[in-house]
Short mmCIF file of C-alpha atoms in Angstrom, two decimals:
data_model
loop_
_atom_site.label_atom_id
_atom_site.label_comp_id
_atom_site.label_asym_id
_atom_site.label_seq_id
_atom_site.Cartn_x
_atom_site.Cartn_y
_atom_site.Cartn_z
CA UNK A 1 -92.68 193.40 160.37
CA UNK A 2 -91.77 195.23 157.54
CA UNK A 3 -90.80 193.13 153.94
CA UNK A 4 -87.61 194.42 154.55
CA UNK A 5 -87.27 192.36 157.10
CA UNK A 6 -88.72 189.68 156.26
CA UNK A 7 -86.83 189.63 153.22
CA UNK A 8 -83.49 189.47 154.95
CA UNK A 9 -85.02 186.62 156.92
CA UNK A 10 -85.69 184.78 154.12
CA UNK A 11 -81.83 185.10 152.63
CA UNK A 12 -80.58 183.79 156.27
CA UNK A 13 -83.34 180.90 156.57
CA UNK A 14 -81.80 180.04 152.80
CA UNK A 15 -78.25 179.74 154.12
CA UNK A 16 -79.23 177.75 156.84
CA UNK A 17 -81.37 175.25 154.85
CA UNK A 18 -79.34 175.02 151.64
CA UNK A 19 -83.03 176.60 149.70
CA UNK A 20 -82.27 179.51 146.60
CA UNK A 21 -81.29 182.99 147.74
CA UNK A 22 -83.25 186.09 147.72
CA UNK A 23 -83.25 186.74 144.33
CA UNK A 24 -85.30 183.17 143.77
CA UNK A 25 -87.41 183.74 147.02
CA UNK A 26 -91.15 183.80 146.77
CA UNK A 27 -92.72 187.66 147.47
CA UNK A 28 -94.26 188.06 151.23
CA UNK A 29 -97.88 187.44 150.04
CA UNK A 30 -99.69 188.63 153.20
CA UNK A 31 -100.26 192.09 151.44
CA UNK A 32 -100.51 193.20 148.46
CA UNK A 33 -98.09 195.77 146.33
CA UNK A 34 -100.35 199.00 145.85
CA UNK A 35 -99.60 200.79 142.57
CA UNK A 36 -101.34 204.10 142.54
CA UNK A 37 -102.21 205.82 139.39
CA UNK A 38 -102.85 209.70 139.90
CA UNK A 39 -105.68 209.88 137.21
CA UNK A 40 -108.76 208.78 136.95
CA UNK A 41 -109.37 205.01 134.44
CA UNK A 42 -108.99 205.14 130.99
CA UNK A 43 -106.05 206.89 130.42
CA UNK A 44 -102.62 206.31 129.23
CA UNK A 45 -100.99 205.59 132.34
CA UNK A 46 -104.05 203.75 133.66
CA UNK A 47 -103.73 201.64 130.64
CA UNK A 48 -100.24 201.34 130.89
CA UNK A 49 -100.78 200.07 135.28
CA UNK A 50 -103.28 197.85 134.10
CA UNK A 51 -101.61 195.73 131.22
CA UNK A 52 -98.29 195.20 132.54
CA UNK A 53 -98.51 194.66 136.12
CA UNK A 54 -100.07 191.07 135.53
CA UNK A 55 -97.14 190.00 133.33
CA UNK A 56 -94.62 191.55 136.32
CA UNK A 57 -96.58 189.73 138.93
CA UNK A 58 -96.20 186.62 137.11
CA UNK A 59 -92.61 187.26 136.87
CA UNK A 60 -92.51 187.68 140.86
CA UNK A 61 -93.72 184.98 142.42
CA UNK A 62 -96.20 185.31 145.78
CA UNK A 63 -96.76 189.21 144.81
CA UNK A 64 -99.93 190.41 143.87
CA UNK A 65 -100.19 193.96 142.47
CA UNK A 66 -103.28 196.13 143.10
CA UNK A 67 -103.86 199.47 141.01
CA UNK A 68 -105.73 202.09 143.05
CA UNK A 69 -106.71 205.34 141.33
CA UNK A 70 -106.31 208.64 143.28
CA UNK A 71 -106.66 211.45 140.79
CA UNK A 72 -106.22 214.96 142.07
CA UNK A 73 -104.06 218.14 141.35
CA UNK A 74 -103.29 216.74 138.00
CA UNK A 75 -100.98 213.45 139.54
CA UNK A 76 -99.57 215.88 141.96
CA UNK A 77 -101.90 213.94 145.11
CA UNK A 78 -101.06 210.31 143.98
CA UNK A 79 -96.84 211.13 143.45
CA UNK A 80 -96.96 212.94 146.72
CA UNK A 81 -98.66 210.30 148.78
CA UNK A 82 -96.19 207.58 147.39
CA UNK A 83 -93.14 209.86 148.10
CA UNK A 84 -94.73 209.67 151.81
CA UNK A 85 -94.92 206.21 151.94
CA UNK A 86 -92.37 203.95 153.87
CA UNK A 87 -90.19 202.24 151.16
CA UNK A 88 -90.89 198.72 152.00
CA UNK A 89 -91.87 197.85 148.83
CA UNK A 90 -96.08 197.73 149.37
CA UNK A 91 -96.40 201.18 147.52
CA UNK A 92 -95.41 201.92 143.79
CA UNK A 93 -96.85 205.00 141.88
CA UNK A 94 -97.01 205.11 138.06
CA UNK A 95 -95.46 208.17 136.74
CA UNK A 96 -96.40 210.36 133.56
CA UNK A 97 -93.36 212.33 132.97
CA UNK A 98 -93.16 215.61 131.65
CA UNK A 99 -95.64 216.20 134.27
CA UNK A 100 -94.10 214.66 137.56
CA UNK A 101 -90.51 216.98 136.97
CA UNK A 102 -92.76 220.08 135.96
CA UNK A 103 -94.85 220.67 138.52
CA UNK A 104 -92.29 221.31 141.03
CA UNK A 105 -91.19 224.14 138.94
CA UNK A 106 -94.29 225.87 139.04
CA UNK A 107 -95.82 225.47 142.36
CA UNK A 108 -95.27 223.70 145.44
CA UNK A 109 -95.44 219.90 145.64
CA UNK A 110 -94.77 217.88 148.52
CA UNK A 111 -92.77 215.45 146.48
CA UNK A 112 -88.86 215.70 144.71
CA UNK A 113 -88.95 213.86 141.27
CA UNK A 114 -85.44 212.82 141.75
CA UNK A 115 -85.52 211.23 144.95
CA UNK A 116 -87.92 208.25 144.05
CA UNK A 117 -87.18 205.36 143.20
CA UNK A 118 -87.07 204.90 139.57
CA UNK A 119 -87.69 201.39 138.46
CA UNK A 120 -88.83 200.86 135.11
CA UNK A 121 -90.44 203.26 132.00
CA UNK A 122 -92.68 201.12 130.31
CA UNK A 123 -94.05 203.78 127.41
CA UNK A 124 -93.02 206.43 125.59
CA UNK A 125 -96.01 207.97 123.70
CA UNK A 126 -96.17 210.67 121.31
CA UNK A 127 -98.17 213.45 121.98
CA UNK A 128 -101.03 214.70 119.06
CA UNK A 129 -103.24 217.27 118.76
CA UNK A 130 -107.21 216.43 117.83
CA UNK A 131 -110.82 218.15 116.91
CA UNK A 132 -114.25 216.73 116.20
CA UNK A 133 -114.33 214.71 113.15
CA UNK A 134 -116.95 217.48 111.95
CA UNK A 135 -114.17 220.58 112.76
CA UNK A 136 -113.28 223.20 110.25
CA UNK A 137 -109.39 222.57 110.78
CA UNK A 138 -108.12 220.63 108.71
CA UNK A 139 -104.65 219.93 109.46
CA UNK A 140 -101.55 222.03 111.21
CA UNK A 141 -101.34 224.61 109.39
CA UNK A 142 -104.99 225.40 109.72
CA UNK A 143 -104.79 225.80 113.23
CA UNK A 144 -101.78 227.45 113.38
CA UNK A 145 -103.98 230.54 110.83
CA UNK A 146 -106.98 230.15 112.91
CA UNK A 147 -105.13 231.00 116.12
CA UNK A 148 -103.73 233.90 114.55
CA UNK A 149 -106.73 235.23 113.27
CA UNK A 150 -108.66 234.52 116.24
CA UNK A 151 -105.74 235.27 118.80
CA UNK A 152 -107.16 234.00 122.32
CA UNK A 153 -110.74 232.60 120.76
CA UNK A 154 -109.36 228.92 120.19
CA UNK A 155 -110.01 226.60 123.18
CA UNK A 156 -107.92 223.41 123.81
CA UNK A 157 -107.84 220.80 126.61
CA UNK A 158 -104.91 218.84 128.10
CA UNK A 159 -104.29 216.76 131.48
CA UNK A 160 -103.34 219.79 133.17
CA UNK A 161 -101.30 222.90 133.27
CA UNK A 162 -97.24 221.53 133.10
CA UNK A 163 -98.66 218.06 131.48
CA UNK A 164 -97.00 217.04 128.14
CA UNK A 165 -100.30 217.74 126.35
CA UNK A 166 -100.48 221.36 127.61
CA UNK A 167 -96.42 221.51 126.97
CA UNK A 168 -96.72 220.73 123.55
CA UNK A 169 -99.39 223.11 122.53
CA UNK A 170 -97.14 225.77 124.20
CA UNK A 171 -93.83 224.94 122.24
CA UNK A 172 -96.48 224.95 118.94
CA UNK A 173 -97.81 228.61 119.82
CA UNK A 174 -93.97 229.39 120.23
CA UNK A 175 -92.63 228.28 117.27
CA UNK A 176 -95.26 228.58 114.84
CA UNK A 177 -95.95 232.06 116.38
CA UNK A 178 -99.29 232.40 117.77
CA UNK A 179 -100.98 234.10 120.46
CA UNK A 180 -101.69 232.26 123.62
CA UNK A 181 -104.94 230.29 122.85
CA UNK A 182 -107.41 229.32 125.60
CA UNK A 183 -105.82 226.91 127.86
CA UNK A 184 -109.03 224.45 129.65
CA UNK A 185 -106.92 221.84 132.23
CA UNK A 186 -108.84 218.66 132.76
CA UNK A 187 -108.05 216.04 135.70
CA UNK A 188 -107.35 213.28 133.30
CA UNK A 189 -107.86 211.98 129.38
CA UNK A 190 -111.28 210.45 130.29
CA UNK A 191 -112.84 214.12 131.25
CA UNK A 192 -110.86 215.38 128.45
CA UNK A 193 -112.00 213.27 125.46
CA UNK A 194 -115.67 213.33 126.38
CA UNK A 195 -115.21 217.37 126.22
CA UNK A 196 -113.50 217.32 123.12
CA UNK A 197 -115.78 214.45 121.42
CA UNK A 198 -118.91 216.29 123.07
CA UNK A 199 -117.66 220.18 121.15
CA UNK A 200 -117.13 221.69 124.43
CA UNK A 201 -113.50 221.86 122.87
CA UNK A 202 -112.11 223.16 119.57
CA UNK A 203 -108.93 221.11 120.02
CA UNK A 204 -108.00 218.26 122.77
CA UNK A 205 -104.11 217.90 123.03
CA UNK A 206 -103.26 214.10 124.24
CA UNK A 207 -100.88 211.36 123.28
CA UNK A 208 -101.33 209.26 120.37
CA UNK A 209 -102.20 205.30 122.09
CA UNK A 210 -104.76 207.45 124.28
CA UNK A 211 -106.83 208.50 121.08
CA UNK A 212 -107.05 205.09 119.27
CA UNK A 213 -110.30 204.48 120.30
CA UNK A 214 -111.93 207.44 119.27
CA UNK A 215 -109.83 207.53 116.11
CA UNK A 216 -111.13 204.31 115.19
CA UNK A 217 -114.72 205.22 116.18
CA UNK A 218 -114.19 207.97 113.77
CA UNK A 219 -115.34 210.52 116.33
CA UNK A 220 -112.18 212.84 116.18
CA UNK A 221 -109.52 213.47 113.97
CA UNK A 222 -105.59 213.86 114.45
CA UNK A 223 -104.22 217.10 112.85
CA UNK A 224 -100.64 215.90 113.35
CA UNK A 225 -98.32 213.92 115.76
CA UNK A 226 -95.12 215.24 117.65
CA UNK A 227 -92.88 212.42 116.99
CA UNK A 228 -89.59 212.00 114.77
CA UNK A 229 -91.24 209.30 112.72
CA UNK A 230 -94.98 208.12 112.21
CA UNK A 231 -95.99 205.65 114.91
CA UNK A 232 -96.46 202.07 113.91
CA UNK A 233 -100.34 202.34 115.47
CA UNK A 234 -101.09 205.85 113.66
CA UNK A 235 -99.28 205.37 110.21
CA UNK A 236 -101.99 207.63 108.10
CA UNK A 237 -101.09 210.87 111.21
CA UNK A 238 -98.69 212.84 109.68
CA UNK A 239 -95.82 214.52 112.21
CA UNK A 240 -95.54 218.12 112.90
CA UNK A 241 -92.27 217.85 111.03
CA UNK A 242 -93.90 216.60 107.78
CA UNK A 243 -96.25 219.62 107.96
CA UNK A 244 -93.80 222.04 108.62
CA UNK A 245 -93.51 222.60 112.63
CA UNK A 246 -90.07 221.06 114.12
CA UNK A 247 -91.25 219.71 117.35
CA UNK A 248 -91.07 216.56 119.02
CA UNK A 249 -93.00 215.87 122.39
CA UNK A 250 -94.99 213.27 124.17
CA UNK A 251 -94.89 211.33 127.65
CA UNK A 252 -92.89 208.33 129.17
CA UNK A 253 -94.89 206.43 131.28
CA UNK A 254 -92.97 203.86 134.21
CA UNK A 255 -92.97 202.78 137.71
CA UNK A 256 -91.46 204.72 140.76
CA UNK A 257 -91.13 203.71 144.50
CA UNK A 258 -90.53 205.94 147.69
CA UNK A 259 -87.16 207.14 148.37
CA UNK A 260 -84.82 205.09 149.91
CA UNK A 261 -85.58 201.93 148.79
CA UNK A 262 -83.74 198.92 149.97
CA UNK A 263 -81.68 197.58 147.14
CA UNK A 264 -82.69 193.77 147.86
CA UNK A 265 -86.22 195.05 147.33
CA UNK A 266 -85.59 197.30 144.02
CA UNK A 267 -83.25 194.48 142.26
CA UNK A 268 -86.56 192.28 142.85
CA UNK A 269 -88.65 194.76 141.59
CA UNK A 270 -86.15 195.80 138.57
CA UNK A 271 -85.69 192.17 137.40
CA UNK A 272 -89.54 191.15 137.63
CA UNK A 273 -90.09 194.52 135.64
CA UNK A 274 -86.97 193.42 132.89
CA UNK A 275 -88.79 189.90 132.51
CA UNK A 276 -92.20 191.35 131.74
CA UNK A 277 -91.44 193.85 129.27
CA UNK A 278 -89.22 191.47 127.21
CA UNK A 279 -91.87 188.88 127.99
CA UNK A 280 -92.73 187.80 123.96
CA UNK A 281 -96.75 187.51 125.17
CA UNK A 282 -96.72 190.58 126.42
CA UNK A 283 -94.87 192.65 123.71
CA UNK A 284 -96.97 190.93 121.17
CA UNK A 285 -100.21 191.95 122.72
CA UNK A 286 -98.87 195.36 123.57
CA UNK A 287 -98.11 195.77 119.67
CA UNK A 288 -101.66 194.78 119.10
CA UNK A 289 -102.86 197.33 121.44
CA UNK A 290 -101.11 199.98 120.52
CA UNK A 291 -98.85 200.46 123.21
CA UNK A 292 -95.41 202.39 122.14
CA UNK A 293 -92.95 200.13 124.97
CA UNK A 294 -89.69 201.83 125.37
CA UNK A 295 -88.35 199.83 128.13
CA UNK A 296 -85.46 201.32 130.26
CA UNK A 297 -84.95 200.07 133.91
CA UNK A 298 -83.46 201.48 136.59
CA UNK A 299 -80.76 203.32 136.57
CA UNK A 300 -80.78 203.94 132.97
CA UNK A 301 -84.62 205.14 133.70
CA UNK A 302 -83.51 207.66 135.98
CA UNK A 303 -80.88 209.23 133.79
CA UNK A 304 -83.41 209.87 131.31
CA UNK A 305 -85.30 211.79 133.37
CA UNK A 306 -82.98 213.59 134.86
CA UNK A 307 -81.78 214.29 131.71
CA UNK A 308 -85.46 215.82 130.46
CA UNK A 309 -85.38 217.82 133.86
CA UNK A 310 -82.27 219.59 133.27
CA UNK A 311 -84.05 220.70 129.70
CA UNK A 312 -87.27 221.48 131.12
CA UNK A 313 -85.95 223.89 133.87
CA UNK A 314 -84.11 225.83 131.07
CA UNK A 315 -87.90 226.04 128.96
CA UNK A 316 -89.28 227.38 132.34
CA UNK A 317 -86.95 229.92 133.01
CA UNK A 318 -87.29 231.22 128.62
CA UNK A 319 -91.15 230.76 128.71
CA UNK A 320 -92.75 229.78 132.31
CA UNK A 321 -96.05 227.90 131.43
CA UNK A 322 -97.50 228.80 134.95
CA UNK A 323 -101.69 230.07 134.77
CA UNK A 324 -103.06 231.84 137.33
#
């Protein structure tokens, strides 16, 4: 029996016994909700999965959430099994957006962005870029000479081609006017940061909450961060605009379900996801964490992406980021 079902059992058995509706029902506990995350642990969105899905649980009483990793492709395996799924509510995927709208536009997925479900962004991070504490460049602008005095000789690493990470750099070498620079495509920030800490790198491109740690270990440095204003948990980073380059980039991070799904189902999923993130614990400890929450459920979700499609498909057809 599928929760649908069950779930529109439960509103009649309320009727007929006088007990609270649907939207006060307990979850079917006999499975639980599996959210997969297409990277490997450690990352943003990992991070992200792992912090607020207790606080939504607790907001939905009988579920219980379980995060599976599946890395492959980059997120394209995990977003494509979850479109697949049936949409009774038993399969979520966290999302990392640029990269779940771009890589339809490069190669063939077996997934449409804008057919999930969208039901809540949790994150919106700003994207950096980062070298070895013990790196020659400096800052921005010593990057920006380096790669055009060394045109194709400067190596950097994101979370795969179409990512934010590998977006940004490419919006850099087109404003700022440099020559392609080495392009190295990891399968998540784990992989990534242990090249870039370990000098197989000269410069890691990632979002600012995923290089705290490393910050504060005082392993890399940030040479700037693509955001309108400095970030509350990176207030000595300077932005690209501060240092001359105009650009603003980074990633929103939510929740998506299958197509189709139910609207009894999504409203329960939408309101346990409104009660966590405004949840005065949970903010709190996010803050001290360094999460950047940008909350938008829903419908208002969706729009936003659909919004950063629309502009993403005209930067494909000016400058396609495609490698061979």
């Amino acid at each position: 029996m599928t929760i649908r079902r069950r779930m529109l059992g439960a509103i009649a058995t309320a009727g007929a016994l006088g007990l609270p509706r649907l939207a006060h029902a307990a979850w079917p506990s006999d499975r639980p909700i599996e959210v997969v995350v297409p990277y490997p642990p450690g990352g943003g969105v990992d991070t992200m999965a792992r912090m607020v899905l207790p606080v939504v649980q607790a907001k939905l009483p009988g579920a219980r959430f379980v995060v599976v990793n599946r890395a492959g492709a980059g997120g394209q395996l995990g977003w494509e099994q979850v479109f697949a799924a049936a949409p009774d509510g038993y399969m979520l995927a966290a999302t990392s957006v640029p990269a779940m709208v771009t890589y339809p536009m490069e190669r063939t997925v077996r997934y449409r962005p804008m057919e999930f479900t969208f039901i809540a962004n949790v994150v919106d991070d700003p994207g950096g870029l980062f070298v070895r504490a013990d790196s020659p460049i400096r800052s921005l602008a010593d990057l920006v000479a380096a790669g055009k005095a060394r045109p194709g000789q400067i190596s950097y690493g994101s979370t795969g081609i179409g990512s934010d990470d590998h977006l940004l750099v490419i919006a850099l070498e087109d404003l700022a006017g440099i020559p392609a620079m080495t392009h190295v495509p990891f399968n998540g920030m784990a992989p990534l940061s242990t090249a870039l800490a370990g000098g197989h790198l000269d410069v890691g491109a990632f979002n600012m909450s995923e290089s705290l740690a490393l910050l504060q270990a005082g392993r890399i440095r940030s040479l700037g961060q693509a955001a309108a204003t400095r970030w509350s948990g990176t207030p000595d980073v300077p932005t690209f605009k501060e240092q001359g380059q105009d650009l603003i980039s980074g990633a929103t991070r939510g929740i998506v379900a299958p197509p189709n799904l139910p609207a009894e189902i999504r409203e329960r999923l939408e309101g346990a996801f409104r009660a966590a993130l405004s949840d005065t614990d949970f903010v709190r400890e996010a803050q001290r964490l360094g999460l950047p929450l940008a909350p938008r459920i829903g419908a208002d979700f969706r729009n936003d992406i659909a919004a950063l499609e629309t502009q993403l498909r005209g930067l494909w057809q000016r400058r396609p980021w495609k490698e061979s």
